[in-house]
Amino acid sequence: MKKSLLLALVAISMASSLQAQEAKQPEKKNIIKTDIASLAELRYDLNLQWEHAIGKHSSTQIGLVMHDRNWYFNRFGFSFSASYRYYFSKKKSLMKGFYISPFVRYTFGQSRDVKYVNGYGSRYGFTLKFNPQKYHNYSYMQAGLKAGYQWQIKNKWVIDVNAGASVYPDFSNMGKSQILPVLGLKIGYKF
């Protein structure tokens, strides 16, 4: 009887010790993500982002996008982005809940020459004519603000949905800028 009681106490002690060790493990501070919205829009973009917690309610995020064969410009290029995120969540989990995020992005690459031609009878009122032998280089900066919500599933998987606005240079309007919407739907892994 004493052996059974001693064995039971040792087992309970070991189980509670293991639970305490699991509870004390530091929370994962990194997330790697990809934007699945770009795949749904058939842009053929490879989009990778890394988010790193820098505080209880804040993180930084950097991203790299490789643009390949956009259907209307037949372009190839890269985008680099950086953003700061502030999470309003009162929960103890890092990088979870509603957030707001200012960001900047630099994009550069090469695009096929495009001319707009009045296209009566075309679906959009104009026709694009491509010159397959003529390409030009492009580069531009943009800045914006996004708001979103990030869910965590079992503290490993992440779903990130956001929307906002960005200031883009407008190349068709003599260099004036325009404000356009920005949407994102990302999945990721927390480590």
GROMACS .gro file of C-alpha atoms in nm:
model
  191
    1MET     CA    1   0.000   0.000   0.000
    2LYS     CA    2   0.280   0.240   0.089
    3LYS     CA    3   0.455   0.159  -0.240
    4SER     CA    4   0.136   0.235  -0.441
    5LEU     CA    5   0.082   0.562  -0.256
    6LEU     CA    6   0.447   0.662  -0.307
    7LEU     CA    7   0.428   0.567  -0.676
    8ALA     CA    8   0.107   0.771  -0.721
    9LEU     CA    9   0.266   1.076  -0.552
   10VAL     CA   10   0.575   1.050  -0.774
   11ALA     CA   11   0.356   1.024  -1.089
   12ILE     CA   12   0.145   1.327  -0.986
   13SER     CA   13   0.460   1.524  -0.902
   14MET     CA   14   0.616   1.445  -1.242
   15ALA     CA   15   0.296   1.534  -1.430
   16SER     CA   16   0.261   1.869  -1.253
   17SER     CA   17   0.630   1.939  -1.312
   18LEU     CA   18   0.590   1.874  -1.686
   19GLN     CA   19   0.283   2.100  -1.701
   20ALA     CA   20   0.473   2.377  -1.523
   21GLN     CA   21   0.761   2.344  -1.770
   22GLU     CA   22   0.521   2.363  -2.067
   23ALA     CA   23   0.354   2.673  -1.922
   24LYS     CA   24   0.692   2.843  -1.873
   25GLN     CA   25   0.814   2.794  -2.229
   26PRO     CA   26   0.862   3.128  -2.402
   27GLU     CA   27   0.597   3.221  -2.656
   28LYS     CA   28   0.687   3.190  -3.022
   29LYS     CA   29   0.789   3.530  -3.161
   30ASN     CA   30   0.811   3.468  -3.537
   31ILE     CA   31   0.561   3.404  -3.814
   32ILE     CA   32   0.635   3.322  -4.178
   33LYS     CA   33   0.340   3.390  -4.413
   34THR     CA   34   0.231   3.390  -4.774
   35ASP     CA   35  -0.047   3.594  -4.932
   36ILE     CA   36  -0.298   3.358  -5.088
   37ALA     CA   37  -0.503   3.649  -5.228
   38SER     CA   38  -0.237   3.704  -5.496
   39LEU     CA   39  -0.283   3.345  -5.610
   40ALA     CA   40  -0.661   3.388  -5.627
   41GLU     CA   41  -0.616   3.697  -5.847
   42LEU     CA   42  -0.397   3.491  -6.083
   43ARG     CA   43  -0.106   3.732  -6.048
   44TYR     CA   44   0.145   3.446  -6.020
   45ASP     CA   45   0.328   3.628  -5.743
   46LEU     CA   46   0.554   3.457  -5.490
   47ASN     CA   47   0.485   3.644  -5.170
   48LEU     CA   48   0.674   3.571  -4.845
   49GLN     CA   49   0.655   3.775  -4.525
   50TRP     CA   50   0.824   3.742  -4.188
   51GLU     CA   51   0.670   3.894  -3.876
   52HIS     CA   52   0.866   3.926  -3.551
   53ALA     CA   53   0.727   4.031  -3.213
   54ILE     CA   54   0.919   4.321  -3.058
   55GLY     CA   55   0.688   4.380  -2.762
   56LYS     CA   56   0.369   4.265  -2.595
   57HIS     CA   57   0.148   4.453  -2.844
   58SER     CA   58   0.381   4.525  -3.135
   59SER     CA   59   0.571   4.357  -3.415
   60THR     CA   60   0.762   4.436  -3.730
   61GLN     CA   61   0.713   4.268  -4.064
   62ILE     CA   62   0.927   4.251  -4.376
   63GLY     CA   63   0.824   4.104  -4.706
   64LEU     CA   64   0.954   4.002  -5.045
   65VAL     CA   65   0.735   3.959  -5.353
   66MET     CA   66   0.848   3.827  -5.688
   67HIS     CA   67   0.610   3.944  -5.962
   68ASP     CA   68   0.591   3.720  -6.265
   69ARG     CA   69   0.380   3.756  -6.581
   70ASN     CA   70   0.097   3.981  -6.474
   71TRP     CA   71  -0.167   3.921  -6.745
   72TYR     CA   72  -0.197   4.281  -6.861
   73PHE     CA   73   0.162   4.407  -6.842
   74ASN     CA   74   0.366   4.088  -6.877
   75ARG     CA   75   0.606   4.212  -6.613
   76PHE     CA   76   0.878   4.065  -6.400
   77GLY     CA   77   1.004   4.233  -6.085
   78PHE     CA   78   1.037   4.245  -5.709
   79SER     CA   79   0.882   4.430  -5.416
   80PHE     CA   80   1.034   4.479  -5.073
   81SER     CA   81   0.809   4.593  -4.790
   82ALA     CA   82   0.843   4.686  -4.424
   83SER     CA   83   0.570   4.753  -4.171
   84TYR     CA   84   0.506   4.805  -3.803
   85ARG     CA   85   0.202   4.647  -3.636
   86TYR     CA   86   0.027   4.748  -3.318
   87TYR     CA   87  -0.210   4.485  -3.173
   88PHE     CA   88  -0.502   4.606  -2.960
   89SER     CA   89  -0.564   4.262  -2.806
   90LYS     CA   90  -0.573   4.237  -2.426
   91LYS     CA   91  -0.489   3.866  -2.446
   92LYS     CA   92  -0.143   3.746  -2.347
   93SER     CA   93  -0.071   3.582  -2.681
   94LEU     CA   94   0.169   3.770  -2.908
   95MET     CA   95   0.068   3.880  -3.260
   96LYS     CA   96  -0.299   3.794  -3.222
   97GLY     CA   97  -0.619   3.993  -3.265
   98PHE     CA   98  -0.708   4.330  -3.421
   99TYR     CA   99  -0.417   4.544  -3.543
  100ILE     CA  100  -0.327   4.859  -3.734
  101SER     CA  101  -0.019   4.871  -3.956
  102PRO     CA  102   0.156   5.154  -4.145
  103PHE     CA  103   0.377   5.022  -4.426
  104VAL     CA  104   0.614   5.119  -4.707
  105ARG     CA  105   0.696   4.921  -5.022
  106TYR     CA  106   0.957   4.959  -5.296
  107THR     CA  107   0.883   4.789  -5.629
  108PHE     CA  108   1.109   4.755  -5.933
  109GLY     CA  109   1.129   4.544  -6.245
  110GLN     CA  110   1.078   4.527  -6.619
  111SER     CA  111   0.752   4.550  -6.813
  112ARG     CA  112   0.650   4.505  -7.175
  113ASP     CA  113   0.564   4.826  -7.361
  114VAL     CA  114   0.189   4.894  -7.359
  115LYS     CA  115  -0.014   5.144  -7.563
  116TYR     CA  116  -0.378   5.225  -7.501
  117VAL     CA  117  -0.580   5.240  -7.823
  118ASN     CA  118  -0.940   5.350  -7.852
  119GLY     CA  119  -1.122   5.019  -7.881
  120TYR     CA  120  -1.483   5.068  -7.982
  121GLY     CA  121  -1.666   4.743  -7.935
  122SER     CA  122  -1.410   4.612  -7.689
  123ARG     CA  123  -1.525   4.503  -7.348
  124TYR     CA  124  -1.358   4.789  -7.158
  125GLY     CA  125  -1.376   5.071  -7.411
  126PHE     CA  126  -1.006   5.052  -7.491
  127THR     CA  127  -0.763   4.797  -7.627
  128LEU     CA  128  -0.409   4.726  -7.514
  129LYS     CA  129  -0.144   4.682  -7.782
  130PHE     CA  130   0.180   4.516  -7.681
  131ASN     CA  131   0.516   4.553  -7.846
  132PRO     CA  132   0.691   4.221  -7.770
  133GLN     CA  133   1.037   4.355  -7.857
  134LYS     CA  134   1.018   4.665  -7.638
  135TYR     CA  135   1.049   4.653  -7.259
  136HIS     CA  136   1.102   4.928  -7.004
  137ASN     CA  137   1.224   4.936  -6.646
  138TYR     CA  138   1.004   5.064  -6.368
  139SER     CA  139   1.045   5.142  -6.000
  140TYR     CA  140   0.829   5.321  -5.746
  141MET     CA  141   0.768   5.365  -5.375
  142GLN     CA  142   0.433   5.344  -5.203
  143ALA     CA  143   0.313   5.397  -4.847
  144GLY     CA  144  -0.009   5.314  -4.676
  145LEU     CA  145  -0.206   5.206  -4.374
  146LYS     CA  146  -0.380   4.872  -4.314
  147ALA     CA  147  -0.608   4.738  -4.044
  148GLY     CA  148  -0.673   4.371  -3.993
  149TYR     CA  149  -0.728   4.074  -3.770
  150GLN     CA  150  -0.491   3.784  -3.713
  151TRP     CA  151  -0.614   3.449  -3.580
  152GLN     CA  152  -0.392   3.180  -3.433
  153ILE     CA  153  -0.484   2.814  -3.449
  154LYS     CA  154  -0.326   2.599  -3.174
  155ASN     CA  155  -0.047   2.860  -3.139
  156LYS     CA  156   0.109   2.728  -3.463
  157TRP     CA  157  -0.096   2.833  -3.766
  158VAL     CA  158  -0.202   3.188  -3.851
  159ILE     CA  159  -0.473   3.342  -4.068
  160ASP     CA  160  -0.429   3.713  -4.136
  161VAL     CA  161  -0.699   3.924  -4.308
  162ASN     CA  162  -0.644   4.295  -4.373
  163ALA     CA  163  -0.763   4.593  -4.575
  164GLY     CA  164  -0.642   4.947  -4.616
  165ALA     CA  165  -0.525   5.211  -4.857
  166SER     CA  166  -0.197   5.295  -5.024
  167VAL     CA  167  -0.062   5.593  -5.215
  168TYR     CA  168   0.065   5.476  -5.556
  169PRO     CA  169   0.232   5.680  -5.826
  170ASP     CA  170   0.000   5.707  -6.127
  171PHE     CA  171   0.209   5.665  -6.442
  172SER     CA  172  -0.081   5.737  -6.677
  173ASN     CA  173  -0.152   6.078  -6.523
  174MET     CA  174   0.180   6.264  -6.561
  175GLY     CA  175   0.333   6.142  -6.236
  176LYS     CA  176   0.047   6.234  -6.003
  177SER     CA  177  -0.027   5.991  -5.724
  178GLN     CA  178  -0.350   5.810  -5.651
  179ILE     CA  179  -0.492   5.629  -5.350
  180LEU     CA  180  -0.588   5.267  -5.412
  181PRO     CA  181  -0.722   4.990  -5.186
  182VAL     CA  182  -0.495   4.721  -5.043
  183LEU     CA  183  -0.636   4.381  -4.948
  184GLY     CA  184  -0.464   4.079  -4.798
  185LEU     CA  185  -0.545   3.722  -4.703
  186LYS     CA  186  -0.244   3.538  -4.562
  187ILE     CA  187  -0.176   3.203  -4.405
  188GLY     CA  188   0.132   3.135  -4.198
  189TYR     CA  189   0.322   2.931  -3.945
  190LYS     CA  190   0.429   3.057  -3.601
  191PHE     CA  191   0.767   2.949  -3.464
   0.00000   0.00000   0.00000
